[in-house]
Structure formats: structure tokens, C-alpha cells
Coordinates of C-alpha atoms and ligand atoms in Angstrom, one line a residue:
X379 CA 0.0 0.0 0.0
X380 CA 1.2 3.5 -0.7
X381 CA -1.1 6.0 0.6
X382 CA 0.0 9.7 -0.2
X383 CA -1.7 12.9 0.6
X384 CA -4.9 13.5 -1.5
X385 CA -3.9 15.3 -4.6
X386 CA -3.9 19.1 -4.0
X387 CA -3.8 18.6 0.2
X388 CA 0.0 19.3 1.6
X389 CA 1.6 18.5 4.9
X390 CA 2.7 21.5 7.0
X391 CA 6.3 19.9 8.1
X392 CA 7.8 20.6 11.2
X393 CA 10.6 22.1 9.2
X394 CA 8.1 24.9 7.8
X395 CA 5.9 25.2 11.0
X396 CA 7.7 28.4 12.5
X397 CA 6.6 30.4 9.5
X398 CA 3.0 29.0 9.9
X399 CA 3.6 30.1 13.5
X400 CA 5.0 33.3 12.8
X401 CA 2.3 34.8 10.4
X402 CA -0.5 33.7 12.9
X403 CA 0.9 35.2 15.7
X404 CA 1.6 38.7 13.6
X405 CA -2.3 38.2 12.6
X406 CA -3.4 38.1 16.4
X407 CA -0.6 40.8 17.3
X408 CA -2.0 43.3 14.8
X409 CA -5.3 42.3 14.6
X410 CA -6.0 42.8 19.0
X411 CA -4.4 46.0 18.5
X412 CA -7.2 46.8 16.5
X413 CA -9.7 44.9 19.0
X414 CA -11.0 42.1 16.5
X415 CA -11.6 39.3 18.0
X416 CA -10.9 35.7 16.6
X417 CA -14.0 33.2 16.2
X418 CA -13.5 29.9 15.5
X419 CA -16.1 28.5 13.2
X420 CA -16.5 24.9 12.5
X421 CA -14.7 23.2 9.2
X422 CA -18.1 21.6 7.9
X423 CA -22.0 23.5 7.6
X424 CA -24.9 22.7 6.4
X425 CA -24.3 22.4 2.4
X426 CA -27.4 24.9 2.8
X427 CA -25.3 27.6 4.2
X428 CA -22.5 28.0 1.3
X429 CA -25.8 27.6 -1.7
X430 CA -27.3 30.7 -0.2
X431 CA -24.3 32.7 1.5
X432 CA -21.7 32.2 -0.8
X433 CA -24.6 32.0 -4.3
X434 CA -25.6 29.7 -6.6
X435 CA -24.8 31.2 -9.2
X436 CA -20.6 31.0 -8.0
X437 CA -17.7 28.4 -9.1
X438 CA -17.1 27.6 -5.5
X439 CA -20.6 26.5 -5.5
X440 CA -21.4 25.0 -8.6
X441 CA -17.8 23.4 -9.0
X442 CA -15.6 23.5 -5.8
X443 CA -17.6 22.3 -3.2
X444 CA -17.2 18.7 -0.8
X445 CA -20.0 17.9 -0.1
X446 CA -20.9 14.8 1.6
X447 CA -24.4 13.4 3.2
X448 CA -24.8 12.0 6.5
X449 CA -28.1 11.0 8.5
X450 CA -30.2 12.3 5.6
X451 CA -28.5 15.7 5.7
X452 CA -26.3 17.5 3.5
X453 CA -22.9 18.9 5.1
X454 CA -20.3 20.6 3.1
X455 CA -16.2 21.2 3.5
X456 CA -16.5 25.4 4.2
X457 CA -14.8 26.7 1.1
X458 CA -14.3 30.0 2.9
X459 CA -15.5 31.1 6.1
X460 CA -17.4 34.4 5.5
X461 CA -20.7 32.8 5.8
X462 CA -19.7 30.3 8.4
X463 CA -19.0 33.3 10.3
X464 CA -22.2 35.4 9.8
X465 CA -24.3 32.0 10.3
X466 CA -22.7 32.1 14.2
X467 CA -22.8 36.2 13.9
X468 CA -26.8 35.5 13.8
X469 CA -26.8 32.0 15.9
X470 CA -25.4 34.2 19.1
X471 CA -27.0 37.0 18.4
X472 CA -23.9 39.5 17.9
X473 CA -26.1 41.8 16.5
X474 CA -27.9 43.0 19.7
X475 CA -23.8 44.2 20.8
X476 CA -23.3 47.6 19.8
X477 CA -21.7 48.0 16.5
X478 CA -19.2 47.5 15.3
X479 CA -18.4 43.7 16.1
X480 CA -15.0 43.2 14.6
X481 CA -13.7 39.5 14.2
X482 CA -11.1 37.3 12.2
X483 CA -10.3 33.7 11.7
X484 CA -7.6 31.5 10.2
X485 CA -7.8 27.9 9.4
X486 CA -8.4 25.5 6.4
X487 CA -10.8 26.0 3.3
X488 CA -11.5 23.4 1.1
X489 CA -12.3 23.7 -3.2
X490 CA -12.2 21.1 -5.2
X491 CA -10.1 22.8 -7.8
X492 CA -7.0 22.0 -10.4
X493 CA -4.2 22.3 -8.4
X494 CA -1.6 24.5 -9.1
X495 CA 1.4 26.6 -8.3
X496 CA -0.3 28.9 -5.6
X497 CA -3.3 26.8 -5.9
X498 CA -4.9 23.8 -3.2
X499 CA -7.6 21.7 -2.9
X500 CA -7.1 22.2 1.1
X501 CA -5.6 25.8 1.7
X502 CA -5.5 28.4 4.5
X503 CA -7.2 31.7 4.8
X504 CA -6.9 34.0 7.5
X505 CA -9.3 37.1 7.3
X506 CA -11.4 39.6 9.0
X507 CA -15.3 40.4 9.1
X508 CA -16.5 43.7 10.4
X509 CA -20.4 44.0 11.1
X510 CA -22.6 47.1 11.9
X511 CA -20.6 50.0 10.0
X512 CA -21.8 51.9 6.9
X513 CA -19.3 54.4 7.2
X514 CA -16.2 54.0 4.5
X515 CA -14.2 54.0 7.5
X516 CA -15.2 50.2 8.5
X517 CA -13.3 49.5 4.4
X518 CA -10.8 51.7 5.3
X519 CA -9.8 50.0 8.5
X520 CA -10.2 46.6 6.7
X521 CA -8.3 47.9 4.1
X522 CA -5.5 49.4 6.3
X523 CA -5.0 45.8 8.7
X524 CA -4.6 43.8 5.6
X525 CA -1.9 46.3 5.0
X526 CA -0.3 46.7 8.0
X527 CA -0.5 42.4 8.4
X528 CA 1.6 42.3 5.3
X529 CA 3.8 45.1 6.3
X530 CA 4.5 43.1 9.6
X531 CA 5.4 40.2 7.7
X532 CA 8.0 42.2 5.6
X533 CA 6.2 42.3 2.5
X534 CA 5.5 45.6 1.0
X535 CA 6.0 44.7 -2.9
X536 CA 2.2 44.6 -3.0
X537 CA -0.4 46.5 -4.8
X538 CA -3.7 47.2 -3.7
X539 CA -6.5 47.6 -6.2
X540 CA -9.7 49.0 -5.1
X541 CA -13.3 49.1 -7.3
X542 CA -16.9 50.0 -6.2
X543 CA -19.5 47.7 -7.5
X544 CA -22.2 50.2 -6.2
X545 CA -25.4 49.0 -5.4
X546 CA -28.2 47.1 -7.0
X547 CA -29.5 49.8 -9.0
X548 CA -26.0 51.2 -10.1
X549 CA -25.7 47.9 -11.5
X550 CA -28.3 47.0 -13.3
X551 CA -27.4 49.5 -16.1
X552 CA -23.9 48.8 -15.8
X553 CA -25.0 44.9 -16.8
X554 CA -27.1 45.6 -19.4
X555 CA -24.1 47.8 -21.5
X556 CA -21.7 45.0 -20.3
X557 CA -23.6 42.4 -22.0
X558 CA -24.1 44.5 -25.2
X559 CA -20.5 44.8 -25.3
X560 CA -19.9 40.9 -24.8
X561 CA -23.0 39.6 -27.1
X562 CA -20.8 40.4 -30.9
X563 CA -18.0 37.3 -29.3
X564 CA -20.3 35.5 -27.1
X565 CA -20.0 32.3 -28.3
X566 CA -16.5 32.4 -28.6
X567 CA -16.1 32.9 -25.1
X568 CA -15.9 29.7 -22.6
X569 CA -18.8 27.8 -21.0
X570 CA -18.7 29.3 -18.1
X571 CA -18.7 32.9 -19.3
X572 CA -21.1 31.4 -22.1
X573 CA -23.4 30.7 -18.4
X574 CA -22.6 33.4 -16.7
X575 CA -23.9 35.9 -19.0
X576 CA -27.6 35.7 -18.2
X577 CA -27.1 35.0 -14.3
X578 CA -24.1 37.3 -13.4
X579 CA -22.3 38.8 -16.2
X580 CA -20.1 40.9 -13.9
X581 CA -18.4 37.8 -13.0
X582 CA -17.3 37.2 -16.9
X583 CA -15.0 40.5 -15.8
X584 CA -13.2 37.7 -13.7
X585 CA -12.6 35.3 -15.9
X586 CA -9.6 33.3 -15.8
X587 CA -9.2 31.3 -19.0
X588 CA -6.7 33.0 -21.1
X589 CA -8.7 32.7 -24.6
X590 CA -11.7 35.0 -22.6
X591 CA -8.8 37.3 -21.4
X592 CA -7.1 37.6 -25.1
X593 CA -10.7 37.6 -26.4
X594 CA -11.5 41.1 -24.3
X595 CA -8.1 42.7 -25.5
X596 CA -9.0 41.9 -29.4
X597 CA -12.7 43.5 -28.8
X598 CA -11.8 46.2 -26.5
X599 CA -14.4 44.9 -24.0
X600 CA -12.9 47.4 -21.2
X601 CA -12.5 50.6 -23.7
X602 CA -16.0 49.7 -25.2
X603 CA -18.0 49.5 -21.4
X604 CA -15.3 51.9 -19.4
X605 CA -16.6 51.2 -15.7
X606 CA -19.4 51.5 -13.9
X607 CA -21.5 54.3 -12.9
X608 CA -22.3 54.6 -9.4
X609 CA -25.1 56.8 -7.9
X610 CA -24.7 59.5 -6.2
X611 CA -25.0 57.4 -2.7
X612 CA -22.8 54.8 -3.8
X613 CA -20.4 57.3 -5.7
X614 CA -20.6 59.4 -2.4
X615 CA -19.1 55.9 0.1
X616 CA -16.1 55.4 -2.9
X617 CA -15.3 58.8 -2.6
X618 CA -14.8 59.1 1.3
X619 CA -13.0 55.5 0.8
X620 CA -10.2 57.1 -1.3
X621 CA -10.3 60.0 0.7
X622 CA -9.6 57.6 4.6
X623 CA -6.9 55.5 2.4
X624 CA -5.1 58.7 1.3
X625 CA -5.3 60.5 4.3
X626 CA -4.0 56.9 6.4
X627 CA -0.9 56.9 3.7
X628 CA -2.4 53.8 1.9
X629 CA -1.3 53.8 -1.9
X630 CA -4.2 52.0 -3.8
X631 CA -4.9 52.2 -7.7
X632 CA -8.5 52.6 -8.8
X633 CA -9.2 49.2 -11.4
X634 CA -12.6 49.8 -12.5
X635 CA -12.6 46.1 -13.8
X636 CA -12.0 44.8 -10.6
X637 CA -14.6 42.2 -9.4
X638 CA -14.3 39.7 -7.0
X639 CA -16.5 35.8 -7.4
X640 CA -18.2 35.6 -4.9
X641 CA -22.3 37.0 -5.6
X642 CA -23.0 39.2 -2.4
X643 CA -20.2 42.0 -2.2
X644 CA -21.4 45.3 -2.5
X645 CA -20.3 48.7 -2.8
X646 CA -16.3 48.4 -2.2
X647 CA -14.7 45.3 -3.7
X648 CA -10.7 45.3 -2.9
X649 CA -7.7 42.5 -4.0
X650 CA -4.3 43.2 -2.7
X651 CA -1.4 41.6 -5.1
X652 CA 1.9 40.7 -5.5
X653 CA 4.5 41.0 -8.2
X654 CA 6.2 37.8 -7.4
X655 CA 3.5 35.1 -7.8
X656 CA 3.1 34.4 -11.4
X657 CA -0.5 34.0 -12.5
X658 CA -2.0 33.0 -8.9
X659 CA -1.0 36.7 -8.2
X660 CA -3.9 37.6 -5.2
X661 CA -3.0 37.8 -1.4
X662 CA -5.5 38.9 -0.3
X663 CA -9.4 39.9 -1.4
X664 CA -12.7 41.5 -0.2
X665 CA -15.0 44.0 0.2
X666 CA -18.3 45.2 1.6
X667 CA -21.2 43.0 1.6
X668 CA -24.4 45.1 3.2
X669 CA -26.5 42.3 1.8
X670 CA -25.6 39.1 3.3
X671 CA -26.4 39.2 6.6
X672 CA -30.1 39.9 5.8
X673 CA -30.0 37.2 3.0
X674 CA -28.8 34.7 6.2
X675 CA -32.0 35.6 7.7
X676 CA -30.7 38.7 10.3
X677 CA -31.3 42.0 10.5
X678 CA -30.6 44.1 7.6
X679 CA -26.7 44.7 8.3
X680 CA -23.8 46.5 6.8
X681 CA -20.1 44.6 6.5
X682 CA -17.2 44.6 5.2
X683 CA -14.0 41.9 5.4
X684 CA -11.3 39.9 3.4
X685 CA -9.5 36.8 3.1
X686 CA -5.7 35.8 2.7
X687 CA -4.5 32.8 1.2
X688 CA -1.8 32.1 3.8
X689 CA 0.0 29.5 1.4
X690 CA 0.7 32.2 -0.9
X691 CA 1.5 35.2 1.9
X692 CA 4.5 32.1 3.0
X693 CA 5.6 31.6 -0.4
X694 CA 6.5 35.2 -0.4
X695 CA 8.2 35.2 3.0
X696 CA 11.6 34.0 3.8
X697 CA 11.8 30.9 5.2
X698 CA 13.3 30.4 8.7
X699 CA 14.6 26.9 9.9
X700 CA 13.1 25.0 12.9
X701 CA 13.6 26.2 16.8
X702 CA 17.0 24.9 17.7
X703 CA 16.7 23.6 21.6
X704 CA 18.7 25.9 24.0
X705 CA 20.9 22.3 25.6
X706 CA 21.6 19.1 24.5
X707 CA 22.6 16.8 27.2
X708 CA 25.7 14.7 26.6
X709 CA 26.0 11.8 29.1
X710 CA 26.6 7.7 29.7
X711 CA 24.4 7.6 32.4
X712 CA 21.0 8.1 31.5
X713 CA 19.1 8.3 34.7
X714 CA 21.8 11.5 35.5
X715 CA 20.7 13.2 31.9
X716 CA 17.1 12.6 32.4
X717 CA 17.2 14.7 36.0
X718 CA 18.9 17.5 34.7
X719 CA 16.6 17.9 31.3
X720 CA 13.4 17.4 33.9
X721 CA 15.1 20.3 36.2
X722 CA 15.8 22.3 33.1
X723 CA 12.3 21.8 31.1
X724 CA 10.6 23.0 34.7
X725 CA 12.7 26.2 34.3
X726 CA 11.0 27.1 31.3
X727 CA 14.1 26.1 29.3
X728 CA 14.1 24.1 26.5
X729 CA 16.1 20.6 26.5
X730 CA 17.0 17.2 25.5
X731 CA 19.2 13.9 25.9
X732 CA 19.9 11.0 24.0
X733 CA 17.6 8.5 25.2
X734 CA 19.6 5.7 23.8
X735 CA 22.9 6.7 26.1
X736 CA 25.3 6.3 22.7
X737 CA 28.7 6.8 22.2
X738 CA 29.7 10.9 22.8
X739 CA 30.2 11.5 19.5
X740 CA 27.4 10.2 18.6
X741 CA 25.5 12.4 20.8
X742 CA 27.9 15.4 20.0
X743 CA 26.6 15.4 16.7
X744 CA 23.2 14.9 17.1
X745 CA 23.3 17.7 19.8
X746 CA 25.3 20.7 17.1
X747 CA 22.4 19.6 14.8
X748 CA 19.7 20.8 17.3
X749 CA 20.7 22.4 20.4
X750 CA 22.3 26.0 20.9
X751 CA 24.6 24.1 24.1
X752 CA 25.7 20.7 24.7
X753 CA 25.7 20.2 28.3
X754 CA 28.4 17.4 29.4
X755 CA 28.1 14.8 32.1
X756 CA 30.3 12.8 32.1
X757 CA 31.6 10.4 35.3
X758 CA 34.4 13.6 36.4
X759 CA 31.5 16.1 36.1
X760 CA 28.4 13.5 37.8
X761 CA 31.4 13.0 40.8
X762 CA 32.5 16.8 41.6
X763 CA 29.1 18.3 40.9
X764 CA 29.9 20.9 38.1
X765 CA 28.4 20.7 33.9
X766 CA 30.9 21.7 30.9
X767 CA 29.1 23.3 28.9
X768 CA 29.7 23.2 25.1
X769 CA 28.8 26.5 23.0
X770 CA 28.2 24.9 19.7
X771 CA 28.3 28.0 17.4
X772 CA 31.9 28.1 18.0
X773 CA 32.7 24.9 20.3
X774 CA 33.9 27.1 22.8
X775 CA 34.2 25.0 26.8
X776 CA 33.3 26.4 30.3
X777 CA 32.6 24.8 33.7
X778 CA 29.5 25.5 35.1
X779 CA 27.1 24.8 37.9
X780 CA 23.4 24.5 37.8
X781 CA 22.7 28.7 38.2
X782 CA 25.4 29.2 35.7
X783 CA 23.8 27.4 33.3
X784 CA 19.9 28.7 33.7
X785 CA 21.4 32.6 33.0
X786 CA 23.0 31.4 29.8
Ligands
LIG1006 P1 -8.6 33.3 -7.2 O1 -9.0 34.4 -8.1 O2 -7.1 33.2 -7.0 O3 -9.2 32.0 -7.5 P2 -10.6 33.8 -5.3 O4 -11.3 35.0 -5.8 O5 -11.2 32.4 -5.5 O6 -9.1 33.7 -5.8 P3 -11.2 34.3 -2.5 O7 -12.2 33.3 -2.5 O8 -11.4 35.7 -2.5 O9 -10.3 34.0 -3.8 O10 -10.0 33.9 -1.5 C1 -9.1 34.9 -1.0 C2 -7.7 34.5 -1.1 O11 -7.6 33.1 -0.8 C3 -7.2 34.5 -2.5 O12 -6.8 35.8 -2.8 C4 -6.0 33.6 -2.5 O13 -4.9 34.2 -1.9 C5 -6.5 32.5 -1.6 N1 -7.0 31.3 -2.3 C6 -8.2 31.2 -2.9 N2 -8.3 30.0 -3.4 C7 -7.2 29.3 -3.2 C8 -6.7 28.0 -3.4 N3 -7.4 27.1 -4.1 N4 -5.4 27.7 -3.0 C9 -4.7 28.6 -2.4 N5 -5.1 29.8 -2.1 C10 -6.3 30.2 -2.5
LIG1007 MG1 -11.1 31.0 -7.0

């Protein structure tokens, strides 16, 4: 038998963990500073949830989605964790709180997609919801701890696009001159868009496949619709956006093509990108969605939040080797070893031994591969009570007893 990893799943090795650790810990540094709280949603919802919250009319929906049946009910893999998040936003009733509720999550999404540089069947998002706020300050301050996340993890080749999508009536006439634009090549374009044009021809905007993409440079599609036109309302929210993000030092560019996949965003619509990723080029997206909450069966409520793929935010970080131990004890006599890493460890300092008792050398080695110190004990050191203590950066020796050795 040789099972492997389902295609498009990876493990995270112990060798790559302290990045994993890293860019979690920066996400609750940066994100408490800015009081959102993390919620922990479960991996699998009612299939139910992700039809409604996530639409119908989506890939992720239509195409991506695990989705499995037990005791006569249908339970899906969450292939994102917005609307797990407003389903327990509404189940505890974090609506009667005082606006705004701010939250975030990380953990593992699922799609059943073709894997790909930059592209999983199981990956990780971390990302932040923010409930209650009209105001274009709730996009800005989205906008800003995506930002400053990044920033903390060094990375600051990134460009942040921004787009309103305006509201239901600013696009209705913004689809109908879209899909005059697209009906002279529509049946050159792929299946998909071929679908999407009567259900949500925004989203043909988004397309991926590279003959649509060389298809709407030959016909001019973005020259031919420009963007679209918000009303004054909308047009009014965009404006104090740019307006926050300029006066918070936040360089954006305006893509008036930008649209994200999913069905409910509203109004602002952001994607935050990197020049070192090839063609799976997104960090990071999002956007306001007023409309969702409501459409989950709650009260009419404004929101806005994002997701990170946190595969792609590592890919762009360096990577830093395992924790080395801080001692490494070097001894025949076990029982002797095994005291002193137990009276270490309840210092709060890390260490080891070899449990086999081999030869020195042996243990010499295995001890410069992991340890900062090797502590030696040998028969002169057990008899007159003292340690040598082995730097192993530059094999420098010292004696040393026990209160010696907890400063170092
Ligand atoms: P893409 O356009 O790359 O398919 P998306 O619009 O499907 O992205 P979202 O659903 O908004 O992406 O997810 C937010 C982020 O999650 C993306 O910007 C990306 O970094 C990451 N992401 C999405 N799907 C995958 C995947 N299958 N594997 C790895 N990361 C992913
Ligand atoms: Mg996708």
C-alpha cells in the first residue's frame, strides 16, 4: 500500500511550521491591536449555508464544493468562512452588541479545484469580518489591517487595487451595457462565461481562461463598457474610501474592472497583489457585503471583510529553519541526563538527551544539529558536581554549575 496525501492537500512539516507560527501570531498581534476578536467557526455546515451565503450562481458552488451526506442531511467542506461566520454572527446573536463587532479567523478552506502553483484543494485563509458600520471607515480600517498584516510580515511589494461595485441599481445599467459589449463574441467565449452571461455577467469581468482574457483585449471589452456608474449614494461611500486610504498613507490604484466571485459583495470590492506570484497573483481579497447578513436571515446589516491565502502570503516570506533547543545533554548515564533535562524543562528552558545513552560523538553530533549548548556529564562532572558546557556555534568550553547554566 502506498497511501499519499490527497492530490492538492499538503503536509505542514515541522521544518516549515515556525513560518506558519509566525504569520498567525503577527495576525493576532495586529489584529488585537485593532480589537478584533478571533472566532473559531467549524470546518463543515450545512451544504445549505454556502448555496445561499456564498450563491448559486458562483464556481465555489457549482464546481468546488465537498459535499458529503450523513443522516439524511447535507454537510459541506466550508470553502471559505465568511458565511460560516455570519451563520454564528446571527446563531449568538452578535447583532444585539453595539456596532461594530469586529472578528477574524484563520484555518483551512477546502475547493475542489486543479491544483496549481499557488493553488490547493485544502488551503488556508486568514481574514477579517466587520459588522454594523456603513461608514467607509469600516473599508478603510479593513483595508489598512490587511496592510499593515503584510507590512509586519516584511512584505511591502504589493499592490492594492480598489473598485466599487455600487449598489443594485447602479448595476443594473452597468449589466445591461456589459452584456451588449460581450454579445458580438459570445459564443466564442468559454462555457462558463457562455453561463454566466444571463445569471451574473459581472463575473465574466473575472474570468480566468486566457482565450476569454485575449478575447477582451482583441474587442476592446474594457474601452468599449469603461466602468461602472455609481449613484450619487454609492459614488458618495467610494469617494470618502479614497479619501480615509489617502489621508491613512495607503497607496491603492483605482481598477474599474475589478470584481471579486463571490455573488454578495457590494459597494467596495478590494484585491491586494503581489508582483512575485506568477498568474495566482492575489493575497489577499474582499469588500463590503451590506446584503448578506439579511440574506442569512438577520437583520438588515452593513459589512465589510477579506481573506488571505496564507499558502501564498509564506511563499512570499523567507523561510526560517526549525527552533534549535537551547541544551543538548551529553551523558553515559541516563538516569543522571534525564534529571537534569526534567530540572531544566521545569525552568521554562528548552532541553533534551539522547535516550539511547550512545557513544559521545554520537551524541555530539546529534546535539550541534539541534541544540544552541551541549551540556556534558560525564563520570568527572556526575562525581565533583559541576556541567561543561559546550557552545556549539563556536565549540567554545566552560565549567558550570546549575545557576550558571539557567542565566546562559
Ligand atoms: P482566485 O482568483 O485566485 O481563485 P478567489 O477569488 O477564488 O481567488 P477568494 O475566495 O477571495 O479567492 O479567497 C481569498 C484568497 O484566498 C485569494 O486571494 C487567494 O490568496 C486565496 N485562495 C483562494 N483559493 C485558493 C486555493 N485554491 N489555493 C490557495 N489559495 C487560495
Ligand atoms: Mg477561486
Amino acid at each position: 500500500m502506498n497511501i499519499k496525501a490527497p492530490k492538492g492537500t499538503k503536509d505542514i512539516l515541522p521544518s516549515e511550521i515556525r513560518n506558519w507560527q509566525h504569520i498567525e501570531k503577527t495576525a493576532n498581534d495586529i489584529f488585537s491591536r485593532a480589537d478584533f476578536k478571533e472566532i473559531r467557526t467549524p470546518i463543515f455546515e450545512d451544504t445549505c449555508l454556502f448555496e445561499r451565503g456564498v450563491g448559486d450562481t458562483t464556481d465555489i458552488v457549482n464546481k468546488e464544493m465537498y459535499t458529503f451526506i450523513k443522516s439524511d442531511r447535507s454537510l459541506t467542506l466550508r470553502p471559505e468562512n465568511t458565511a460560516g461566520v455570519v451563520r454564528a454572527y446571527l446563531e449568538h446573536n452578535f447583532y444585539r452588541e453595539s456596532p461594530p463587532v469586529k472578528l477574524w479567523y484563520k484555518g483551512p478552506m477546502f475547493r475542489y479545484e486543479r491544483p496549481q502553483a499557488g493553488r490547493q484543494r485544502q488551503f488556508h485563509q486568514i481574514g477579517v469580518e466587520m459588522f454594523g458600520i456603513q461608514d467607509a471607515s469600516a473599508d478603510a480600517e479593513c483595508i489598512m489591517l490587511a496592510v499593515e498584516f503584510l507590512k509586519a510580515l516584511g512584505l511591502n511589494d504589493l499592490t492594492v487595487e480598489i473598485n466599487s461595485l455600487g449598489c443594485n441599481i447602479c448595476r443594473r445599467e452597468y449589466k445591461d451595457r456589459l452584456k451588449k459589449a460581450i454579445a458580438p463574441f459570445l459564443n466564442e467565449l468559454c462555457e462558463d462565461c457562455q453561463n454566466r452571461y444571463e445569471k451574473n455577467p459581472l463575473r465574466i469581468l473575472d474570468c480566468k481562461n486566457e482565450n476569454c482574457t485575449k478575447l477582451f483585449e482583441k474587442y476592446n471589452l474594457k474601452e468599449t463598457v469603461s466602468g461602472i456608474e455609481l449613484c450619487p449614494e454609492c459614488s458618495e461611500h467610494y469617494n470618502k474610501l479614497k479619501t480615509y486610504l489617502t489621508a491613512l498613507n495607503i497607496k491603492y490604484t483605482e481598477n474599474t474592472f475589478l470584481v471579486r466571485g463571490l455573488d454578495y459583495y457590494t459597494k467596495t470590492v478590494f484585491e491586494i497583489k503581489s508582483n512575485n506570484l506568477g498568474s495566482q497573483n492575489a493575497v489577499c481579497g474582499g469588500g463590503r457585503y451590506d446584503g448578506l447578513v439579511e440574506l442569512l436571515g438577520g437583520p438588515a446589516t452593513p459589512a465589510v471583510g477579506w481573506a488571505m491565502g496564507v499558502e501564498r502570503i509564506n511563499s512570499l516570506i523567507p523561510q526560517v529553519n526549525s527552533y534549535k533547543i537551547k541544551f543538548f545533554v551529553v551523558s553515559d548515564n541516563q538516569l543522571e541526563a534525564f534529571k537534569l533535562v526534567s530540572k531544566l524543562r521545569q525552568q521554562g528552558i528548552s532541553a533534551d538527551f539522547d535516550y539511547n545513552a550512545r557513544k559521545f560523538a554520537k551524541q555530539l553530533e546529534k546535539a550541534s544539529k539541534i541544540a544552541e549548548y551541549a551540556i556534558i556529564l560525564g563520570e568527572e562532572e556526575i562525581k565533583n558536581n559541576y556541567f561543561t558546557v559546550k557552545k556549539l556555534s563556536d565549540s567554545s568550553q566552560e565549567k558550570m554549575d546549575f545557576e550558571d547554566i539557567i542565566k546562559l
